[in-house]
Structure formats: C-alpha cells, structure tokens
Short mmCIF file of C-alpha atoms in Angstrom, two decimals:
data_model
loop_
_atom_site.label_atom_id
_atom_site.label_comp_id
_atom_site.label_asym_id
_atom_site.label_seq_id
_atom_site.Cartn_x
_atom_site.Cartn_y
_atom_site.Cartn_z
CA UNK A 47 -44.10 38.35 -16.68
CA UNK A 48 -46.20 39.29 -13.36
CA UNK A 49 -45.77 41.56 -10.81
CA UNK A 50 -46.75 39.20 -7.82
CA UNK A 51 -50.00 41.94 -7.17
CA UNK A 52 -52.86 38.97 -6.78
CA UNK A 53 -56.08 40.23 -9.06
CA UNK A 54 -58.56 37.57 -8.23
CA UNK A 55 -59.12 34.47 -6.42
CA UNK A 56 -60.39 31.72 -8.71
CA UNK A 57 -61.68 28.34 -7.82
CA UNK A 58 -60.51 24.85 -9.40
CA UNK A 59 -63.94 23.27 -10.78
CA UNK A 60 -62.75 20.13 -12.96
CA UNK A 61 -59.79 17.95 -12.44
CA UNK A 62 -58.54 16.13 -16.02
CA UNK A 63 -55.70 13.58 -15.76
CA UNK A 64 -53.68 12.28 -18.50
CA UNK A 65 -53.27 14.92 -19.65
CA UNK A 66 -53.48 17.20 -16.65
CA UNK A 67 -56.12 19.68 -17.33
CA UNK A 68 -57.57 22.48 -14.73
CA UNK A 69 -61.00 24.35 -15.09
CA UNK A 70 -61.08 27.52 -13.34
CA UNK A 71 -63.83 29.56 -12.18
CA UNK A 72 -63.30 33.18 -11.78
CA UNK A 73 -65.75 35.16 -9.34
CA UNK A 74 -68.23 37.09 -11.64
CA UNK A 75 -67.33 41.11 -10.47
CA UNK A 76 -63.80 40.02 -11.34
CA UNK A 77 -62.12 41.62 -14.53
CA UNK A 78 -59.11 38.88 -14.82
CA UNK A 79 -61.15 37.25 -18.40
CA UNK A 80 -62.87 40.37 -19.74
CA UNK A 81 -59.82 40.89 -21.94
CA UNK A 82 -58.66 37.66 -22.04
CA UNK A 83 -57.60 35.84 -25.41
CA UNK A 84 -56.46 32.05 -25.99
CA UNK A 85 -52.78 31.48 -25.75
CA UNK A 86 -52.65 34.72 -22.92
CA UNK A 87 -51.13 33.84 -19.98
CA UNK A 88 -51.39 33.85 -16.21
CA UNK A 89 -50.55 33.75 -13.55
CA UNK A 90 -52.29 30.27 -11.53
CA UNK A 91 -50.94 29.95 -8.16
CA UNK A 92 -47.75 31.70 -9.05
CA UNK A 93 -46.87 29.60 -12.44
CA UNK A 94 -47.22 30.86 -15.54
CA UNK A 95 -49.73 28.77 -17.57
CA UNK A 96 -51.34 29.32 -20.83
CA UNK A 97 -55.08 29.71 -21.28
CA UNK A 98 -56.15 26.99 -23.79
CA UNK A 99 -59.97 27.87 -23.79
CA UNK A 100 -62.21 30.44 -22.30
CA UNK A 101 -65.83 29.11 -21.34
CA UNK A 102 -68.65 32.40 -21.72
CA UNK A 103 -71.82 32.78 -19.08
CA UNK A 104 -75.07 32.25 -20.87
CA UNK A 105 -76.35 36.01 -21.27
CA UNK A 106 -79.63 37.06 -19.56
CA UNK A 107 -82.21 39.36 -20.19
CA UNK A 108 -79.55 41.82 -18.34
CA UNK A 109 -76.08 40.67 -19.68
CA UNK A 110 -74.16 40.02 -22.20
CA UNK A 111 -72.11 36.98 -22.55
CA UNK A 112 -68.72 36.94 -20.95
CA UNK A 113 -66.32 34.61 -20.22
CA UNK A 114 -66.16 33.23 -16.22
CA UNK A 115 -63.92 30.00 -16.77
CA UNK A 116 -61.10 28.92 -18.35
CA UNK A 117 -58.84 25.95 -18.89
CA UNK A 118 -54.68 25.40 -18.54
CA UNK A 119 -52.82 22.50 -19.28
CA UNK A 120 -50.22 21.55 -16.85
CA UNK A 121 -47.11 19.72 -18.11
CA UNK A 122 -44.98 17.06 -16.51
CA UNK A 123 -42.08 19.69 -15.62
CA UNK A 124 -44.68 21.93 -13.60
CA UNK A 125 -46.31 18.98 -12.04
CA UNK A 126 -43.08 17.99 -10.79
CA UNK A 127 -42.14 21.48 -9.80
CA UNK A 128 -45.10 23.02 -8.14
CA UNK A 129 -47.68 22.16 -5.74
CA UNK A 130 -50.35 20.93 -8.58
CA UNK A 131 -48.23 17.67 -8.75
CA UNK A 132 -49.37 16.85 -4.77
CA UNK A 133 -52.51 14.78 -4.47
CA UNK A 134 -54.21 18.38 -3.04
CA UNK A 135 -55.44 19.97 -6.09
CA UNK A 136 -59.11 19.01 -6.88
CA UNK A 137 -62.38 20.70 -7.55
CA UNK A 138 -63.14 23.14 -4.75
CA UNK A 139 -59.32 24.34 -4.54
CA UNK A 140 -58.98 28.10 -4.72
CA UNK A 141 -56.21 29.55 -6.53
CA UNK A 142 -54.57 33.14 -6.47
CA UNK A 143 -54.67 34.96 -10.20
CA UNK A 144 -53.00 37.70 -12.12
CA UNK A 145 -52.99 38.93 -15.76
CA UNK A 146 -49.16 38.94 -17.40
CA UNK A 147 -48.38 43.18 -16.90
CA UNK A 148 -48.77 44.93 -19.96
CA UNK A 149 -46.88 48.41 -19.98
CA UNK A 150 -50.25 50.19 -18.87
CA UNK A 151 -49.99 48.01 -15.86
CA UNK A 152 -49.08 49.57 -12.07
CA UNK A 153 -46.01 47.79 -10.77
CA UNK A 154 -46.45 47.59 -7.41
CA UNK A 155 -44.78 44.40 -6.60
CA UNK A 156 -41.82 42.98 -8.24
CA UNK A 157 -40.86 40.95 -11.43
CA UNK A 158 -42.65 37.56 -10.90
CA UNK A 159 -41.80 35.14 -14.08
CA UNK A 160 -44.61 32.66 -12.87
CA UNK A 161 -41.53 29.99 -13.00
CA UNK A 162 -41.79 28.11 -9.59
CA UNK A 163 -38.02 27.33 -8.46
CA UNK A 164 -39.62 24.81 -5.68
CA UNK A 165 -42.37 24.47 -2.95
CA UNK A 166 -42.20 24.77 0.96
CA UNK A 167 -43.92 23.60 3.48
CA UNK A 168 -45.56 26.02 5.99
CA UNK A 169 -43.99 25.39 9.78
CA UNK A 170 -45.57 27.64 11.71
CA UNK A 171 -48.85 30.21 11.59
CA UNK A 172 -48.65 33.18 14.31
CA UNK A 173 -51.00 36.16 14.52
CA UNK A 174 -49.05 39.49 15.43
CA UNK A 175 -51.78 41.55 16.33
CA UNK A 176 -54.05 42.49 12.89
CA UNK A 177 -50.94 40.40 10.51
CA UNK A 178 -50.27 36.87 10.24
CA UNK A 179 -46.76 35.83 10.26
CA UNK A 180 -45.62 32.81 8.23
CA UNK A 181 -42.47 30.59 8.64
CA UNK A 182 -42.00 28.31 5.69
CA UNK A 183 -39.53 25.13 5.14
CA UNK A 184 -38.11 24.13 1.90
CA UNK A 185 -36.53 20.85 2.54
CA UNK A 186 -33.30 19.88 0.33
CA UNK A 187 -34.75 16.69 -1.09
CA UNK A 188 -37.62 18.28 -3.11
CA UNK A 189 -37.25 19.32 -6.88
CA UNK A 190 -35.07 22.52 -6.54
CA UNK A 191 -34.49 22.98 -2.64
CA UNK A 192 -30.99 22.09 -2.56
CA UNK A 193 -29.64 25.47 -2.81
CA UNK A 194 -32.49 27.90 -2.95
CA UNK A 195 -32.22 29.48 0.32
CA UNK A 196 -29.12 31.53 -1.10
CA UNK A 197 -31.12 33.57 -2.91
CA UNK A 198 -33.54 34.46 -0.78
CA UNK A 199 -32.41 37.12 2.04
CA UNK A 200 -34.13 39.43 4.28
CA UNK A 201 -36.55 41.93 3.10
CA UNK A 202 -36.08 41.17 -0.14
CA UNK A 203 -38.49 39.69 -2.44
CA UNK A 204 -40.13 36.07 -2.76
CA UNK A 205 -43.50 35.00 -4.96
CA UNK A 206 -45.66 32.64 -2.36
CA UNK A 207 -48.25 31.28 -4.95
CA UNK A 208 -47.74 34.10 -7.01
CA UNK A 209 -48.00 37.10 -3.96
CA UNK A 210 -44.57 39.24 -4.19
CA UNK A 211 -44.21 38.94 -0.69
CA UNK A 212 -41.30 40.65 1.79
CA UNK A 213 -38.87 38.44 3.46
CA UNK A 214 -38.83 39.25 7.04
CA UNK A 215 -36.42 36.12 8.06
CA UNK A 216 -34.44 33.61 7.05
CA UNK A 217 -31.88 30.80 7.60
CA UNK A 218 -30.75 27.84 5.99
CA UNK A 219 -30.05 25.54 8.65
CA UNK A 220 -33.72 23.55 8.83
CA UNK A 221 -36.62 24.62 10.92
CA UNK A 222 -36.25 26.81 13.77
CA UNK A 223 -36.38 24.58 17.08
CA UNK A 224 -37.14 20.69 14.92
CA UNK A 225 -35.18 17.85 14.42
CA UNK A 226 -35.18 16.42 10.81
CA UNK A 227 -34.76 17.07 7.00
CA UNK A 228 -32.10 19.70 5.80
CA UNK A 229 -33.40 22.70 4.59
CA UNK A 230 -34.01 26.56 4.56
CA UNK A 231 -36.69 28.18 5.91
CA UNK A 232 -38.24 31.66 5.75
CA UNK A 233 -40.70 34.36 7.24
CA UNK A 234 -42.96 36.42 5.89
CA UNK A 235 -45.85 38.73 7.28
CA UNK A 236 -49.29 39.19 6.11
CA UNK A 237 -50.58 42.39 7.01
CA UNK A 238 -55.05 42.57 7.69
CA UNK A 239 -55.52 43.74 3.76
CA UNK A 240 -53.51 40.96 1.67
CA UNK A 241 -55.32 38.08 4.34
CA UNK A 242 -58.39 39.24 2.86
CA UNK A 243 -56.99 39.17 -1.26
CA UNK A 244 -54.97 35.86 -1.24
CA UNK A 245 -55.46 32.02 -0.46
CA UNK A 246 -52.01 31.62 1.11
CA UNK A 247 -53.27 33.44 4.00
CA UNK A 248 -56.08 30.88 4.56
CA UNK A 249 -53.91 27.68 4.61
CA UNK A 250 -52.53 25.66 7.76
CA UNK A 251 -49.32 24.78 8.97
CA UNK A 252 -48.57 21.67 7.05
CA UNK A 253 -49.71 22.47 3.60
CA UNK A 254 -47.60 23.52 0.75
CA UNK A 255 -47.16 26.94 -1.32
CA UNK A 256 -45.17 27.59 -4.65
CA UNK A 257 -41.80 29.64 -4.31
CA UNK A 258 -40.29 31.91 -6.87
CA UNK A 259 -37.34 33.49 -5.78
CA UNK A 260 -36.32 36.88 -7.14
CA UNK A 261 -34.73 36.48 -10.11
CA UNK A 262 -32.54 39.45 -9.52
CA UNK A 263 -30.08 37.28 -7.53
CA UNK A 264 -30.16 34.19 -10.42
CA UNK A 265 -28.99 36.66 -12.70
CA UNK A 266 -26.03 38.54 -11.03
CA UNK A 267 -24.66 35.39 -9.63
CA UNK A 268 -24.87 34.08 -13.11
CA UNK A 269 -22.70 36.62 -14.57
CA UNK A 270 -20.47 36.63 -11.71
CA UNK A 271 -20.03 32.89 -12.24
CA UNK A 272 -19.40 33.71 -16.31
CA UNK A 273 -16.92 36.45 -15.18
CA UNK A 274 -14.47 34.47 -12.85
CA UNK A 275 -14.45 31.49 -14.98
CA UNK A 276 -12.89 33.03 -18.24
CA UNK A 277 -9.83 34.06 -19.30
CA UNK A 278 -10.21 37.50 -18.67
CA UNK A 279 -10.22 37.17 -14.85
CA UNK A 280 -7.75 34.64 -15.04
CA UNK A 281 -5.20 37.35 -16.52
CA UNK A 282 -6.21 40.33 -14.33
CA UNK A 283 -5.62 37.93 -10.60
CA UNK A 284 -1.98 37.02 -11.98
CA UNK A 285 -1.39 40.64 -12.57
CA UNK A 286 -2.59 41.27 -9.17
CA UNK A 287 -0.42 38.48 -7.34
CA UNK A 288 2.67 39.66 -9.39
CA UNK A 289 2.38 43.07 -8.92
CA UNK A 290 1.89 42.25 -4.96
CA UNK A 291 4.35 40.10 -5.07
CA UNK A 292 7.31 42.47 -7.00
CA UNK A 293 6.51 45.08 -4.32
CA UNK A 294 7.00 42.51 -1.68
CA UNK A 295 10.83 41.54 -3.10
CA UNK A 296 9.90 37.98 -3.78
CA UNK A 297 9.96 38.39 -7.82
CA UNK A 298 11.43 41.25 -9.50
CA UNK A 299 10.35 42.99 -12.95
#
C-alpha cells in the first residue's frame, strides 16, 4: 500500500526481455534504498513491484557502501496492464518512486494499491499561470477502459504513475472537441511544486501514464452490488411494493 506522495525519481538503466527485467537507478541524496530489503515493495510508476535485488555503490575513502540500484520483475499481467508493456520503456526512462507506508509514515495523499486499473493517453498540456493542467483519454478498447470513468469523479482522487492526484474534470463521452475512439477523459492540475517532484509533469501530449482509480468507489459499489442481488433485498422491496400497494386499495391484508 502507497500513499501516491512521489519520494524519488529513479531512472531505468537496463532493459531484460524474456523475462522482463528493469534496473533502476535511484539519485544518490535519495533515501528510497537506505532501508530497503529484498522482497520490499514499491511503488515503480504507480505499480506495485517487488524488489528482487539491490545493487550497493563501491565505498570510497568517504562512504560507506549503500545500495543505488535495484531490480523488479515485471509479469505478463502488468505488462499488459500498464504502460511498461508499450515499446517506450528503455534505458534512460525516468520513473516516479515511493516506499510501501509503514505506520510511521505521513499520509498525505490517499490509499494507492500500486494496482494499475488501465493507462490513458494525455490529450492536451495547458499552462494556467505557475500550474500545468492535464486532460487525459482512456479509450474503451485498452485493457480495463471500458468502464473506468465511473469511478473517477471530480475532485476526488486518481494515482497518475503513482502521484495521488485531484480530479478537477471529467466526462465519459471521448475527448473534449475530437472525433474518434470511445472513451473517458479527465483533468488534473499540477501546481509549480509537484512539476518539479514527478515525471508526469515532464511528458507530452501523446504519451501514456498509468491510472489507479480510488479504490474507495470499487469497494462500495461492490457491496452495493452483493446487497441488491441477495435474498435479503429481494424480501425487503416486496414488503415495500405490498405495503404501498395495501395503502393504495389494490391488495388488501
């Protein structure tokens, strides 16, 4: 579990396919390995991978050996999922990174799982005086965009590769003002500071982010669902329409 509050930016140094394999470098003032233990996880980009070896600087006359890189695995399901399946990802790619939250950590975003629902495709890039407004399109016909826009509304939350993020618009018609594939599409704003921390802020209309939607609304439409299917709700809407319709004279007790 994450909290969608970026930590460091990394950088992508090898590329292994077959199995897929990532390398990542992590800027040397940055404290996202100095605790760091095989089989932790974090946060890559906004899915939750598994470190599966942690490569130490050489130690000089004035350090001590540390660990700077570290490698993930990526299986089928996320390369299908996320934006490390596109052709993209290759040495020189930076990457946003967080620890998983421990319960000394500062929750200042909002419960990220690092499980990508789908990607989207940024539309448009506007600056609004010091922020940067995004609009992003998730068309229906990628892995898990036919339905996603339901659950995300305005100014609530949404992880865009792994940065808990505020929804400041949204439809689910297809992009404002183009002709073309079905979709949804959001806004959200990046204010001067969070430009400066994450790499979504540095990408171009036309490339592709990870989405997690909150999982808030997953959950309580899931019970719902359980609820009105059973029995129970079954027996409590014929009470309803028999009590309405005994006071209306059409049945009688």
């Amino acid at each position: 579990m994450f909290t969608g509050i970026v930590e460091a930016v990394g950088t992508i140094t090898h590329v292994t396919i077959n199995p897929t394999v990532l390398t990542i470098h992590t800027p040397p003032p940055s404290p996202i390995l100095h605790d760091a233990q095989l089989g932790d996880s974090i946060s890559v980009n906004g899915v939750c991978l598994t470190i599966t070896s942690l490569l130490p600087h050489p130690p000089t006359a004035h350090d001590s050996p540390h660990f700077t890189s570290f490698t993930v695995n990526l299986a089928p399901e996320t390369l299908r999922l996320t934006t490390f399946g596109l052709s993209t990802i290759i040495a020189g790619t930076h990457v946003n990174l967080e620890r998983a939250l421990t319960n000394a950590t500062r929750f200042g975003g909002h419960y990220v799982q690092g499980h990508v629902d789908t990607i989207a495709r940024i539309v448009r890039k506007t600056r609004d005086e010091e922020s940067v407004r995004f609009e992003f399109f998730i068309p229906k016909s990628v892995p898990g965009g036919d339905g996603v826009g339901r659950y995300i509304v305005q100014k609530g939350f949404v992880a865009v590769d792994g940065a808990s993020l505020t929804v400041t618009g949204t439809g689910r018609v297809g992009v404002p003002g183009e002709e073309g594939d079905e979709g949804c599409w959001f806004e959200v704003m990046l204010v001067a500071y969070t430009q400066e921390k994450i790499v979504t802020a540095g990408k171009e209309v036309g490339e592709w982010v990870n989405v997690e939607v909150d999982m808030v609304g997953k959950v309580i439409e899931k019970q719902i669902q359980e609820h009105i299917s059973g029995p129970a709700f079954e027996s409590l809407v014929e009470k309803i329409v028999t009590k309405k319709l005994i006071a209306a004279g059409v049945l009688t007790e």
